[in-house]
Amino acid sequence: MGIPAFVLASISPARLHLLQSAGIEPIVCRSDFDESTVTSTDPVTLVNTLAQCKAEAVVAKFRNPGDRTVNPEKPDNPSRVVVLGCDSVLQVDGEIYGKPETPAEAVQRWQKMRGGVGELYTGHALFDLNSDRHVVRCQMTRVYFANISDRQIENYVATEEPLRCAGCFAIDGRGGLFVEKLEGCHTNVIGLSLPLLRSLLEELGYDVTDFWPDSIHRSL
């Protein structure tokens, strides 16, 4: 029956770029899941639950033939898809952070993070509609932040990059200047762990290299 289409349940440019850099050209489908409905003081539980809920929201779009948000011609068989949902948070000194809501919050966050160490957690939920199976796993990477100045913090926040990122920094952007080192998977800090994705696909019976397509990027 062939390899299913790969669906990314996220419009994150960073996650899309990671998949493309690994040779996977996904269908991009916004989950529209309300993240505020999920709360937990445990970062692993939080990111795994959010990742699963995001993936399930997109899975429902493919399973509902009356939902016109999914083009029935892409893919030809809606049941032949795998759906990946992800979510990331940063924990510093036992406190969990997502995206900062305001520049002032971002400045305060960086004043607390600088010179310290945080743990970046990313939940991964992979659903296979053909076998009706799914797997959910979390990856953690330890992040060592540079002891940067107030001026550097204010200038970085002024770029607005921290406002778009869980943890208030983008390791693949200007924020990479302010990270001393990482312990663990570096792509996990960008938005998804490529090694973990490979393992999840194997758990569902797939070889990641089978998802290296000849077709160009498709978007829903």
PDB file of C-alpha atoms in Angstrom:
ATOM      1  CA  MET A   1       0.000   0.000   0.000  1.00  0.00           C
ATOM      2  CA  GLY A   2       3.034   2.258   0.116  1.00  0.00           C
ATOM      3  CA  ILE A   3       4.297   4.746   2.645  1.00  0.00           C
ATOM      4  CA  PRO A   4       1.710   7.106   4.176  1.00  0.00           C
ATOM      5  CA  ALA A   5       1.833  10.852   3.819  1.00  0.00           C
ATOM      6  CA  PHE A   6       3.531  12.667   6.702  1.00  0.00           C
ATOM      7  CA  VAL A   7       1.409  15.358   8.372  1.00  0.00           C
ATOM      8  CA  LEU A   8       2.825  18.007  10.699  1.00  0.00           C
ATOM      9  CA  ALA A   9       0.148  19.181  13.149  1.00  0.00           C
ATOM     10  CA  SER A  10       1.808  22.576  13.509  1.00  0.00           C
ATOM     11  CA  ILE A  11       2.494  25.717  11.504  1.00  0.00           C
ATOM     12  CA  SER A  12       5.836  26.234  13.268  1.00  0.00           C
ATOM     13  CA  PRO A  13       8.409  27.323  10.654  1.00  0.00           C
ATOM     14  CA  ALA A  14      11.195  25.867  12.806  1.00  0.00           C
ATOM     15  CA  ARG A  15       9.618  22.407  12.947  1.00  0.00           C
ATOM     16  CA  LEU A  16       8.853  22.489   9.239  1.00  0.00           C
ATOM     17  CA  HIS A  17      12.448  23.437   8.448  1.00  0.00           C
ATOM     18  CA  LEU A  18      13.784  20.637  10.653  1.00  0.00           C
ATOM     19  CA  LEU A  19      11.698  18.048   8.822  1.00  0.00           C
ATOM     20  CA  GLN A  20      12.656  19.441   5.433  1.00  0.00           C
ATOM     21  CA  SER A  21      16.336  19.454   6.376  1.00  0.00           C
ATOM     22  CA  ALA A  22      15.953  15.768   7.249  1.00  0.00           C
ATOM     23  CA  GLY A  23      14.431  15.024   3.828  1.00  0.00           C
ATOM     24  CA  ILE A  24      10.774  14.869   4.920  1.00  0.00           C
ATOM     25  CA  GLU A  25       8.321  17.118   3.063  1.00  0.00           C
ATOM     26  CA  PRO A  26       5.218  17.174   5.264  1.00  0.00           C
ATOM     27  CA  ILE A  27       1.668  18.235   4.758  1.00  0.00           C
ATOM     28  CA  VAL A  28       1.237  21.173   7.159  1.00  0.00           C
ATOM     29  CA  CYS A  29      -2.057  21.283   9.035  1.00  0.00           C
ATOM     30  CA  ARG A  30      -2.842  23.743  11.833  1.00  0.00           C
ATOM     31  CA  SER A  31      -4.262  21.969  14.875  1.00  0.00           C
ATOM     32  CA  ASP A  32      -6.320  24.912  16.233  1.00  0.00           C
ATOM     33  CA  PHE A  33      -6.207  23.243  19.656  1.00  0.00           C
ATOM     34  CA  ASP A  34      -6.715  25.555  22.650  1.00  0.00           C
ATOM     35  CA  GLU A  35      -3.546  25.022  24.699  1.00  0.00           C
ATOM     36  CA  SER A  36      -4.982  26.923  27.666  1.00  0.00           C
ATOM     37  CA  THR A  37      -7.268  23.966  28.402  1.00  0.00           C
ATOM     38  CA  VAL A  38      -4.290  21.842  29.497  1.00  0.00           C
ATOM     39  CA  THR A  39      -2.410  22.561  32.721  1.00  0.00           C
ATOM     40  CA  SER A  40       0.122  20.562  34.714  1.00  0.00           C
ATOM     41  CA  THR A  41       2.982  21.264  37.095  1.00  0.00           C
ATOM     42  CA  ASP A  42       4.948  18.377  35.583  1.00  0.00           C
ATOM     43  CA  PRO A  43       6.703  19.398  32.334  1.00  0.00           C
ATOM     44  CA  VAL A  44       6.716  15.891  30.856  1.00  0.00           C
ATOM     45  CA  THR A  45       2.994  15.425  31.447  1.00  0.00           C
ATOM     46  CA  LEU A  46       2.275  18.904  30.116  1.00  0.00           C
ATOM     47  CA  VAL A  47       4.165  18.649  26.814  1.00  0.00           C
ATOM     48  CA  ASN A  48       3.083  15.066  26.145  1.00  0.00           C
ATOM     49  CA  THR A  49      -0.575  15.939  26.732  1.00  0.00           C
ATOM     50  CA  LEU A  50      -0.389  19.050  24.553  1.00  0.00           C
ATOM     51  CA  ALA A  51       1.417  17.198  21.759  1.00  0.00           C
ATOM     52  CA  GLN A  52      -1.180  14.430  21.834  1.00  0.00           C
ATOM     53  CA  CYS A  53      -4.126  16.840  21.867  1.00  0.00           C
ATOM     54  CA  LYS A  54      -2.697  18.782  18.907  1.00  0.00           C
ATOM     55  CA  ALA A  55      -2.163  15.582  16.928  1.00  0.00           C
ATOM     56  CA  GLU A  56      -5.636  14.274  17.796  1.00  0.00           C
ATOM     57  CA  ALA A  57      -7.215  17.521  16.588  1.00  0.00           C
ATOM     58  CA  VAL A  58      -5.598  17.071  13.181  1.00  0.00           C
ATOM     59  CA  VAL A  59      -6.330  13.332  13.107  1.00  0.00           C
ATOM     60  CA  ALA A  60     -10.015  14.190  13.581  1.00  0.00           C
ATOM     61  CA  LYS A  61      -9.889  16.396  10.479  1.00  0.00           C
ATOM     62  CA  PHE A  62      -8.661  13.499   8.367  1.00  0.00           C
ATOM     63  CA  ARG A  63     -11.144  11.039   9.832  1.00  0.00           C
ATOM     64  CA  ASN A  64     -14.134  13.324   9.279  1.00  0.00           C
ATOM     65  CA  PRO A  65     -15.036  13.151   5.567  1.00  0.00           C
ATOM     66  CA  GLY A  66     -17.301  16.182   5.927  1.00  0.00           C
ATOM     67  CA  ASP A  67     -14.481  18.415   7.144  1.00  0.00           C
ATOM     68  CA  ARG A  68     -13.488  20.553   4.172  1.00  0.00           C
ATOM     69  CA  THR A  69     -10.366  21.857   5.919  1.00  0.00           C
ATOM     70  CA  VAL A  70      -8.710  18.752   4.499  1.00  0.00           C
ATOM     71  CA  ASN A  71      -8.429  18.445   0.742  1.00  0.00           C
ATOM     72  CA  PRO A  72      -9.587  14.872  -0.030  1.00  0.00           C
ATOM     73  CA  GLU A  73      -7.228  14.768  -3.012  1.00  0.00           C
ATOM     74  CA  LYS A  74      -4.156  15.282  -0.812  1.00  0.00           C
ATOM     75  CA  PRO A  75      -3.456  12.552   0.139  1.00  0.00           C
ATOM     76  CA  ASP A  76      -5.634  10.341  -2.079  1.00  0.00           C
ATOM     77  CA  ASN A  77      -6.433   8.050   0.865  1.00  0.00           C
ATOM     78  CA  PRO A  78      -6.945  10.082   4.081  1.00  0.00           C
ATOM     79  CA  SER A  79      -6.373   6.958   6.195  1.00  0.00           C
ATOM     80  CA  ARG A  80      -2.854   6.636   4.800  1.00  0.00           C
ATOM     81  CA  VAL A  81      -1.243   9.333   6.896  1.00  0.00           C
ATOM     82  CA  VAL A  82       0.915   9.661   9.974  1.00  0.00           C
ATOM     83  CA  VAL A  83       0.359  12.779  12.072  1.00  0.00           C
ATOM     84  CA  LEU A  84       3.023  14.368  14.282  1.00  0.00           C
ATOM     85  CA  GLY A  85       2.104  16.759  17.084  1.00  0.00           C
ATOM     86  CA  CYS A  86       4.721  18.530  19.224  1.00  0.00           C
ATOM     87  CA  ASP A  87       4.877  20.955  22.109  1.00  0.00           C
ATOM     88  CA  SER A  88       7.796  22.486  24.021  1.00  0.00           C
ATOM     89  CA  VAL A  89       8.316  24.210  27.370  1.00  0.00           C
ATOM     90  CA  LEU A  90      11.334  25.378  29.334  1.00  0.00           C
ATOM     91  CA  GLN A  91      11.757  24.663  33.020  1.00  0.00           C
ATOM     92  CA  VAL A  92      14.063  26.882  35.083  1.00  0.00           C
ATOM     93  CA  ASP A  93      14.445  26.418  38.836  1.00  0.00           C
ATOM     94  CA  GLY A  94      11.314  24.276  38.899  1.00  0.00           C
ATOM     95  CA  GLU A  95       9.156  26.847  37.085  1.00  0.00           C
ATOM     96  CA  ILE A  96       7.634  26.013  33.687  1.00  0.00           C
ATOM     97  CA  TYR A  97       7.674  28.577  30.890  1.00  0.00           C
ATOM     98  CA  GLY A  98       6.061  28.670  27.463  1.00  0.00           C
ATOM     99  CA  LYS A  99       6.066  31.629  25.103  1.00  0.00           C
ATOM    100  CA  PRO A 100       6.271  35.021  26.877  1.00  0.00           C
ATOM    101  CA  GLU A 101       3.151  37.092  26.394  1.00  0.00           C
ATOM    102  CA  THR A 102       4.793  40.534  26.456  1.00  0.00           C
ATOM    103  CA  PRO A 103       8.245  42.077  25.896  1.00  0.00           C
ATOM    104  CA  ALA A 104       8.384  43.011  29.582  1.00  0.00           C
ATOM    105  CA  GLU A 105       7.809  39.380  30.539  1.00  0.00           C
ATOM    106  CA  ALA A 106      10.533  38.308  28.113  1.00  0.00           C
ATOM    107  CA  VAL A 107      13.009  40.752  29.686  1.00  0.00           C
ATOM    108  CA  GLN A 108      12.205  39.533  33.180  1.00  0.00           C
ATOM    109  CA  ARG A 109      12.506  35.921  32.044  1.00  0.00           C
ATOM    110  CA  TRP A 110      15.951  36.482  30.576  1.00  0.00           C
ATOM    111  CA  GLN A 111      17.113  38.321  33.680  1.00  0.00           C
ATOM    112  CA  LYS A 112      16.242  35.171  35.592  1.00  0.00           C
ATOM    113  CA  MET A 113      17.656  32.702  33.032  1.00  0.00           C
ATOM    114  CA  ARG A 114      21.015  34.359  32.350  1.00  0.00           C
ATOM    115  CA  GLY A 115      23.981  32.524  33.776  1.00  0.00           C
ATOM    116  CA  GLY A 116      21.721  29.629  34.695  1.00  0.00           C
ATOM    117  CA  VAL A 117      20.599  26.259  33.385  1.00  0.00           C
ATOM    118  CA  GLY A 118      17.206  25.253  32.053  1.00  0.00           C
ATOM    119  CA  GLU A 119      15.628  22.036  30.844  1.00  0.00           C
ATOM    120  CA  LEU A 120      13.862  22.188  27.476  1.00  0.00           C
ATOM    121  CA  TYR A 121      11.111  19.548  27.207  1.00  0.00           C
ATOM    122  CA  THR A 122       9.452  18.646  23.912  1.00  0.00           C
ATOM    123  CA  GLY A 123       6.535  16.233  23.719  1.00  0.00           C
ATOM    124  CA  HIS A 124       6.119  14.193  20.529  1.00  0.00           C
ATOM    125  CA  ALA A 125       2.879  12.413  19.593  1.00  0.00           C
ATOM    126  CA  LEU A 126       2.859  10.323  16.417  1.00  0.00           C
ATOM    127  CA  PHE A 127      -0.405   8.829  15.122  1.00  0.00           C
ATOM    128  CA  ASP A 128      -0.707   6.249  12.339  1.00  0.00           C
ATOM    129  CA  LEU A 129      -4.245   6.368  10.954  1.00  0.00           C
ATOM    130  CA  ASN A 130      -3.788   3.190   8.940  1.00  0.00           C
ATOM    131  CA  SER A 131      -2.997   0.949  11.923  1.00  0.00           C
ATOM    132  CA  ASP A 132      -4.917   3.104  14.418  1.00  0.00           C
ATOM    133  CA  ARG A 133      -1.851   3.158  16.674  1.00  0.00           C
ATOM    134  CA  HIS A 134       0.004   6.023  18.290  1.00  0.00           C
ATOM    135  CA  VAL A 135       3.077   6.643  20.427  1.00  0.00           C
ATOM    136  CA  VAL A 136       3.847   9.573  22.744  1.00  0.00           C
ATOM    137  CA  ARG A 137       7.306  10.374  24.076  1.00  0.00           C
ATOM    138  CA  CYS A 138       9.164  13.317  25.619  1.00  0.00           C
ATOM    139  CA  GLN A 139      12.746  14.454  25.020  1.00  0.00           C
ATOM    140  CA  MET A 140      14.666  16.723  27.408  1.00  0.00           C
ATOM    141  CA  THR A 141      17.726  18.834  26.603  1.00  0.00           C
ATOM    142  CA  ARG A 142      19.659  20.817  29.187  1.00  0.00           C
ATOM    143  CA  VAL A 143      20.410  24.421  28.151  1.00  0.00           C
ATOM    144  CA  TYR A 144      23.231  26.503  29.646  1.00  0.00           C
ATOM    145  CA  PHE A 145      22.565  30.226  29.253  1.00  0.00           C
ATOM    146  CA  ALA A 146      25.270  32.892  28.982  1.00  0.00           C
ATOM    147  CA  ASN A 147      25.461  35.580  31.646  1.00  0.00           C
ATOM    148  CA  ILE A 148      24.438  38.374  29.306  1.00  0.00           C
ATOM    149  CA  SER A 149      24.000  42.075  30.105  1.00  0.00           C
ATOM    150  CA  ASP A 150      20.758  44.010  30.543  1.00  0.00           C
ATOM    151  CA  ARG A 151      21.524  45.826  27.289  1.00  0.00           C
ATOM    152  CA  GLN A 152      21.889  42.547  25.400  1.00  0.00           C
ATOM    153  CA  ILE A 153      18.644  41.269  26.891  1.00  0.00           C
ATOM    154  CA  GLU A 154      16.751  44.416  25.912  1.00  0.00           C
ATOM    155  CA  ASN A 155      18.202  44.406  22.389  1.00  0.00           C
ATOM    156  CA  TYR A 156      17.379  40.729  21.932  1.00  0.00           C
ATOM    157  CA  VAL A 157      13.800  41.155  23.137  1.00  0.00           C
ATOM    158  CA  ALA A 158      13.438  44.163  20.799  1.00  0.00           C
ATOM    159  CA  THR A 159      13.956  41.791  17.841  1.00  0.00           C
ATOM    160  CA  GLU A 160      10.702  40.038  18.970  1.00  0.00           C
ATOM    161  CA  GLU A 161      12.325  36.647  18.369  1.00  0.00           C
ATOM    162  CA  PRO A 162      11.900  35.597  22.047  1.00  0.00           C
ATOM    163  CA  LEU A 163       8.161  36.314  21.870  1.00  0.00           C
ATOM    164  CA  ARG A 164       7.716  33.583  19.267  1.00  0.00           C
ATOM    165  CA  CYS A 165       9.576  30.852  21.133  1.00  0.00           C
ATOM    166  CA  ALA A 166       8.896  28.475  23.985  1.00  0.00           C
ATOM    167  CA  GLY A 167      11.567  29.219  26.527  1.00  0.00           C
ATOM    168  CA  CYS A 168      12.022  32.780  25.249  1.00  0.00           C
ATOM    169  CA  PHE A 169      14.898  32.019  22.865  1.00  0.00           C
ATOM    170  CA  ALA A 170      15.592  30.499  19.453  1.00  0.00           C
ATOM    171  CA  ILE A 171      18.782  28.435  19.401  1.00  0.00           C
ATOM    172  CA  ASP A 172      18.726  28.513  15.580  1.00  0.00           C
ATOM    173  CA  GLY A 173      18.398  32.308  15.533  1.00  0.00           C
ATOM    174  CA  ARG A 174      19.916  35.253  17.368  1.00  0.00           C
ATOM    175  CA  GLY A 175      19.270  33.485  20.640  1.00  0.00           C
ATOM    176  CA  GLY A 176      22.025  31.035  19.748  1.00  0.00           C
ATOM    177  CA  LEU A 177      24.501  33.771  20.651  1.00  0.00           C
ATOM    178  CA  PHE A 178      23.343  33.620  24.258  1.00  0.00           C
ATOM    179  CA  VAL A 179      23.528  29.864  24.852  1.00  0.00           C
ATOM    180  CA  GLU A 180      26.859  28.516  26.108  1.00  0.00           C
ATOM    181  CA  LYS A 181      26.184  24.832  25.508  1.00  0.00           C
ATOM    182  CA  LEU A 182      23.575  22.088  25.286  1.00  0.00           C
ATOM    183  CA  GLU A 183      23.443  18.656  26.878  1.00  0.00           C
ATOM    184  CA  GLY A 184      21.270  16.309  24.851  1.00  0.00           C
ATOM    185  CA  CYS A 185      19.550  16.485  21.480  1.00  0.00           C
ATOM    186  CA  HIS A 186      20.078  19.894  19.860  1.00  0.00           C
ATOM    187  CA  THR A 187      17.154  19.635  17.406  1.00  0.00           C
ATOM    188  CA  ASN A 188      14.887  19.061  20.408  1.00  0.00           C
ATOM    189  CA  VAL A 189      15.590  22.673  21.425  1.00  0.00           C
ATOM    190  CA  ILE A 190      14.547  23.880  17.969  1.00  0.00           C
ATOM    191  CA  GLY A 191      11.169  22.167  18.142  1.00  0.00           C
ATOM    192  CA  LEU A 192      11.398  18.419  17.673  1.00  0.00           C
ATOM    193  CA  SER A 193      13.963  15.708  18.235  1.00  0.00           C
ATOM    194  CA  LEU A 194      14.895  14.109  14.915  1.00  0.00           C
ATOM    195  CA  PRO A 195      16.475  11.039  16.588  1.00  0.00           C
ATOM    196  CA  LEU A 196      13.331  10.538  18.669  1.00  0.00           C
ATOM    197  CA  LEU A 197      11.152  10.926  15.558  1.00  0.00           C
ATOM    198  CA  ARG A 198      13.156   8.166  13.880  1.00  0.00           C
ATOM    199  CA  SER A 199      12.555   5.910  16.896  1.00  0.00           C
ATOM    200  CA  LEU A 200       8.832   6.696  16.997  1.00  0.00           C
ATOM    201  CA  LEU A 201       8.433   5.827  13.324  1.00  0.00           C
ATOM    202  CA  GLU A 202      10.260   2.549  13.954  1.00  0.00           C
ATOM    203  CA  GLU A 203       7.872   1.767  16.824  1.00  0.00           C
ATOM    204  CA  LEU A 204       5.004   2.108  14.350  1.00  0.00           C
ATOM    205  CA  GLY A 205       6.773  -0.131  11.835  1.00  0.00           C
ATOM    206  CA  TYR A 206       8.258   2.471   9.469  1.00  0.00           C
ATOM    207  CA  ASP A 207      11.752   3.329   8.294  1.00  0.00           C
ATOM    208  CA  VAL A 208      12.359   7.087   8.386  1.00  0.00           C
ATOM    209  CA  THR A 209      14.194   6.975   5.049  1.00  0.00           C
ATOM    210  CA  ASP A 210      10.990   5.748   3.388  1.00  0.00           C
ATOM    211  CA  PHE A 211       9.598   9.239   3.970  1.00  0.00           C
ATOM    212  CA  TRP A 212      12.171  10.861   1.701  1.00  0.00           C
ATOM    213  CA  PRO A 213       9.776  11.766  -1.150  1.00  0.00           C
ATOM    214  CA  ASP A 214      10.209  12.928  -4.711  1.00  0.00           C
ATOM    215  CA  SER A 215       7.251  15.307  -4.379  1.00  0.00           C
ATOM    216  CA  ILE A 216       7.485  18.964  -3.404  1.00  0.00           C
ATOM    217  CA  HIS A 217       6.103  20.408  -0.142  1.00  0.00           C
ATOM    218  CA  ARG A 218       2.356  20.111   0.231  1.00  0.00           C
ATOM    219  CA  SER A 219       0.347  22.365   2.510  1.00  0.00           C
ATOM    220  CA  LEU A 220      -3.246  22.287   3.818  1.00  0.00           C
TER     221      LEU A 220
END
